[in-house]
Amino acid sequence: MDKTMAKKIIAAEYGDPVNVLEVAEAKIPIPGRKQVVVQVRAAGLNPYDVKVVSGAMGTDASRLPISPGAEASGVVHLAGTDSEFVKGDEVVVYPATAAFAEYVLAEADNVHHLPRGLGFDEAASLLLAGVTAVDALATLRITGDDVVLVHGGAGAVGSIVVTEALAGGATVIATASPRNHDHLRELGAVPVAYGEGLADAVEEARAGKRITAVIDSVGTDEAIDVSLALVAPHRIVSIAAWGRADDGITIIDGSSERSRHHRREAVEPLLADAASGRIAVEIARNFGFDDAGEAFNELVGAHPRGKLVFRPQ
């Protein structure tokens, strides 16, 4: 066995992940002075990974093959001379590239020490959703005086939005499938079922209180239409309603300098909050090299609440 080679997941073309994802071999990277090579213990699967592989984000052939995976955790294998890390350090990598692999190469600035008390699975599933949630809250400057409507409150981003908004003293009404309503109540939110009759359900849930802000992680016209009937467009932030920007709502994707600042500043507090248990990261199931395609497709279906996590071993 060649000890200089390692496995990674790639997509040689766009399409159904079951058909296009494959296992390839690549040389284990050698880090530059300000880089770190991490032996991956876990990597979080996110909707963005599925959209890229399926071609929903475009089908530019020059980007092929695709190496998905945007967040990971693991153990430092090699570290550049100008990094603070040493072999054996337990770390989190975010943002990461090509994380569905046995080894990942990262810039040292994107590598963070794994806090004591935080598991590899949870650490690899926290930051992409977490920094997005914090960015949404910071963009709207949510305070304890706000009544916030959260669309998709039981999802990876939505659940952290709910947790952080409630921690700041805000009142939260959150839409979700009825099977997740008990979970939202446990967090402290008022649950509402999405779908037909959403406007009336939100009206009942707000119980005379004026909704002051909306954070949307669903992106449906129904969610945005109901939101626009309740608050001014500048008090609506969405991470998914790309086609509704002309309505005056704010779409955040991490591309603006303000958004990047919010996300950079959120990393260490999120890790600390997850390690302390203040933020709970639920894991639905693990997958590996052999069932990656099925996991990708499961994410866009009616999957259980919680994250899907890749484990290379």
PDB file of N, CA, C and O in Angstrom, residues 12 19 124 134 178-179 200-202 231 244 253 255 262 305 307:
ATOM      1  N   ALA A  12     -16.976  13.568 -11.009  1.00  0.00           N
ATOM      2  CA  ALA A  12     -16.322  13.831 -12.289  1.00  0.00           C
ATOM      3  C   ALA A  12     -17.250  14.553 -13.257  1.00  0.00           C
ATOM      4  O   ALA A  12     -16.802  15.083 -14.277  1.00  0.00           O
ATOM      5  N   ASN A  19     -25.081   8.648  -8.839  1.00  0.00           N
ATOM      6  CA  ASN A  19     -24.459   8.253 -10.097  1.00  0.00           C
ATOM      7  C   ASN A  19     -23.099   8.904 -10.344  1.00  0.00           C
ATOM      8  O   ASN A  19     -22.257   8.310 -11.030  1.00  0.00           O
ATOM      9  N   ALA A 124     -17.577  19.132  13.365  1.00  0.00           N
ATOM     10  CA  ALA A 124     -17.582  19.164  11.905  1.00  0.00           C
ATOM     11  C   ALA A 124     -18.936  19.559  11.335  1.00  0.00           C
ATOM     12  O   ALA A 124     -19.067  19.751  10.124  1.00  0.00           O
ATOM     13  N   VAL A 134     -25.513  33.330  12.792  1.00  0.00           N
ATOM     14  CA  VAL A 134     -25.038  34.542  13.460  1.00  0.00           C
ATOM     15  C   VAL A 134     -25.034  35.723  12.493  1.00  0.00           C
ATOM     16  O   VAL A 134     -25.392  36.854  12.865  1.00  0.00           O
ATOM     17  N   PRO A 178     -44.629  19.566  11.753  1.00  0.00           N
ATOM     18  CA  PRO A 178     -45.206  19.259  13.074  1.00  0.00           C
ATOM     19  C   PRO A 178     -44.384  18.272  13.897  1.00  0.00           C
ATOM     20  O   PRO A 178     -44.381  18.345  15.129  1.00  0.00           O
ATOM     21  N   ARG A 179     -43.655  17.360  13.234  1.00  0.00           N
ATOM     22  CA  ARG A 179     -42.862  16.392  14.002  1.00  0.00           C
ATOM     23  C   ARG A 179     -41.734  17.054  14.783  1.00  0.00           C
ATOM     24  O   ARG A 179     -41.168  16.449  15.702  1.00  0.00           O
ATOM     25  N   ASP A 200     -52.438  32.398   8.581  1.00  0.00           N
ATOM     26  CA  ASP A 200     -53.352  32.338   9.728  1.00  0.00           C
ATOM     27  C   ASP A 200     -52.662  31.732  10.947  1.00  0.00           C
ATOM     28  O   ASP A 200     -52.883  32.175  12.079  1.00  0.00           O
ATOM     29  N   ALA A 201     -51.821  30.729  10.714  1.00  0.00           N
ATOM     30  CA  ALA A 201     -51.122  30.088  11.829  1.00  0.00           C
ATOM     31  C   ALA A 201     -50.153  31.056  12.500  1.00  0.00           C
ATOM     32  O   ALA A 201     -50.038  31.087  13.735  1.00  0.00           O
ATOM     33  N   VAL A 202     -49.451  31.854  11.702  1.00  0.00           N
ATOM     34  CA  VAL A 202     -48.536  32.843  12.271  1.00  0.00           C
ATOM     35  C   VAL A 202     -49.329  33.910  13.023  1.00  0.00           C
ATOM     36  O   VAL A 202     -48.924  34.356  14.112  1.00  0.00           O
ATOM     37  N   VAL A 231     -43.894  42.512   7.985  1.00  0.00           N
ATOM     38  CA  VAL A 231     -42.830  43.467   8.302  1.00  0.00           C
ATOM     39  C   VAL A 231     -42.306  44.111   7.021  1.00  0.00           C
ATOM     40  O   VAL A 231     -42.518  43.600   5.917  1.00  0.00           O
ATOM     41  N   ARG A 244     -36.198  36.418  -4.823  1.00  0.00           N
ATOM     42  CA  ARG A 244     -37.052  37.454  -4.240  1.00  0.00           C
ATOM     43  C   ARG A 244     -36.282  38.706  -3.822  1.00  0.00           C
ATOM     44  O   ARG A 244     -36.818  39.566  -3.114  1.00  0.00           O
ATOM     45  N   ASP A 253     -25.114  35.624   1.779  1.00  0.00           N
ATOM     46  CA  ASP A 253     -24.424  34.411   1.343  1.00  0.00           C
ATOM     47  C   ASP A 253     -22.948  34.406   1.724  1.00  0.00           C
ATOM     48  O   ASP A 253     -22.172  33.568   1.260  1.00  0.00           O
ATOM     49  N   SER A 255     -20.804  36.748   1.004  1.00  0.00           N
ATOM     50  CA  SER A 255     -19.947  37.368  -0.009  1.00  0.00           C
ATOM     51  C   SER A 255     -19.612  38.829   0.287  1.00  0.00           C
ATOM     52  O   SER A 255     -18.596  39.335  -0.184  1.00  0.00           O
ATOM     53  N   HIS A 262     -19.020  39.318  10.089  1.00  0.00           N
ATOM     54  CA  HIS A 262     -19.898  38.636  11.048  1.00  0.00           C
ATOM     55  C   HIS A 262     -19.476  37.180  11.218  1.00  0.00           C
ATOM     56  O   HIS A 262     -19.424  36.655  12.344  1.00  0.00           O
ATOM     57  N   ARG A 305     -34.275  15.055  11.657  1.00  0.00           N
ATOM     58  CA  ARG A 305     -33.622  16.285  12.114  1.00  0.00           C
ATOM     59  C   ARG A 305     -32.189  15.963  12.522  1.00  0.00           C
ATOM     60  O   ARG A 305     -31.904  14.939  13.104  1.00  0.00           O
ATOM     61  N   LYS A 307     -27.705  16.557  11.567  1.00  0.00           N
ATOM     62  CA  LYS A 307     -26.723  16.612  10.496  1.00  0.00           C
ATOM     63  C   LYS A 307     -26.303  15.210  10.033  1.00  0.00           C
ATOM     64  O   LYS A 307     -26.280  14.247  10.823  1.00  0.00           O
TER      65      LYS A 307
END
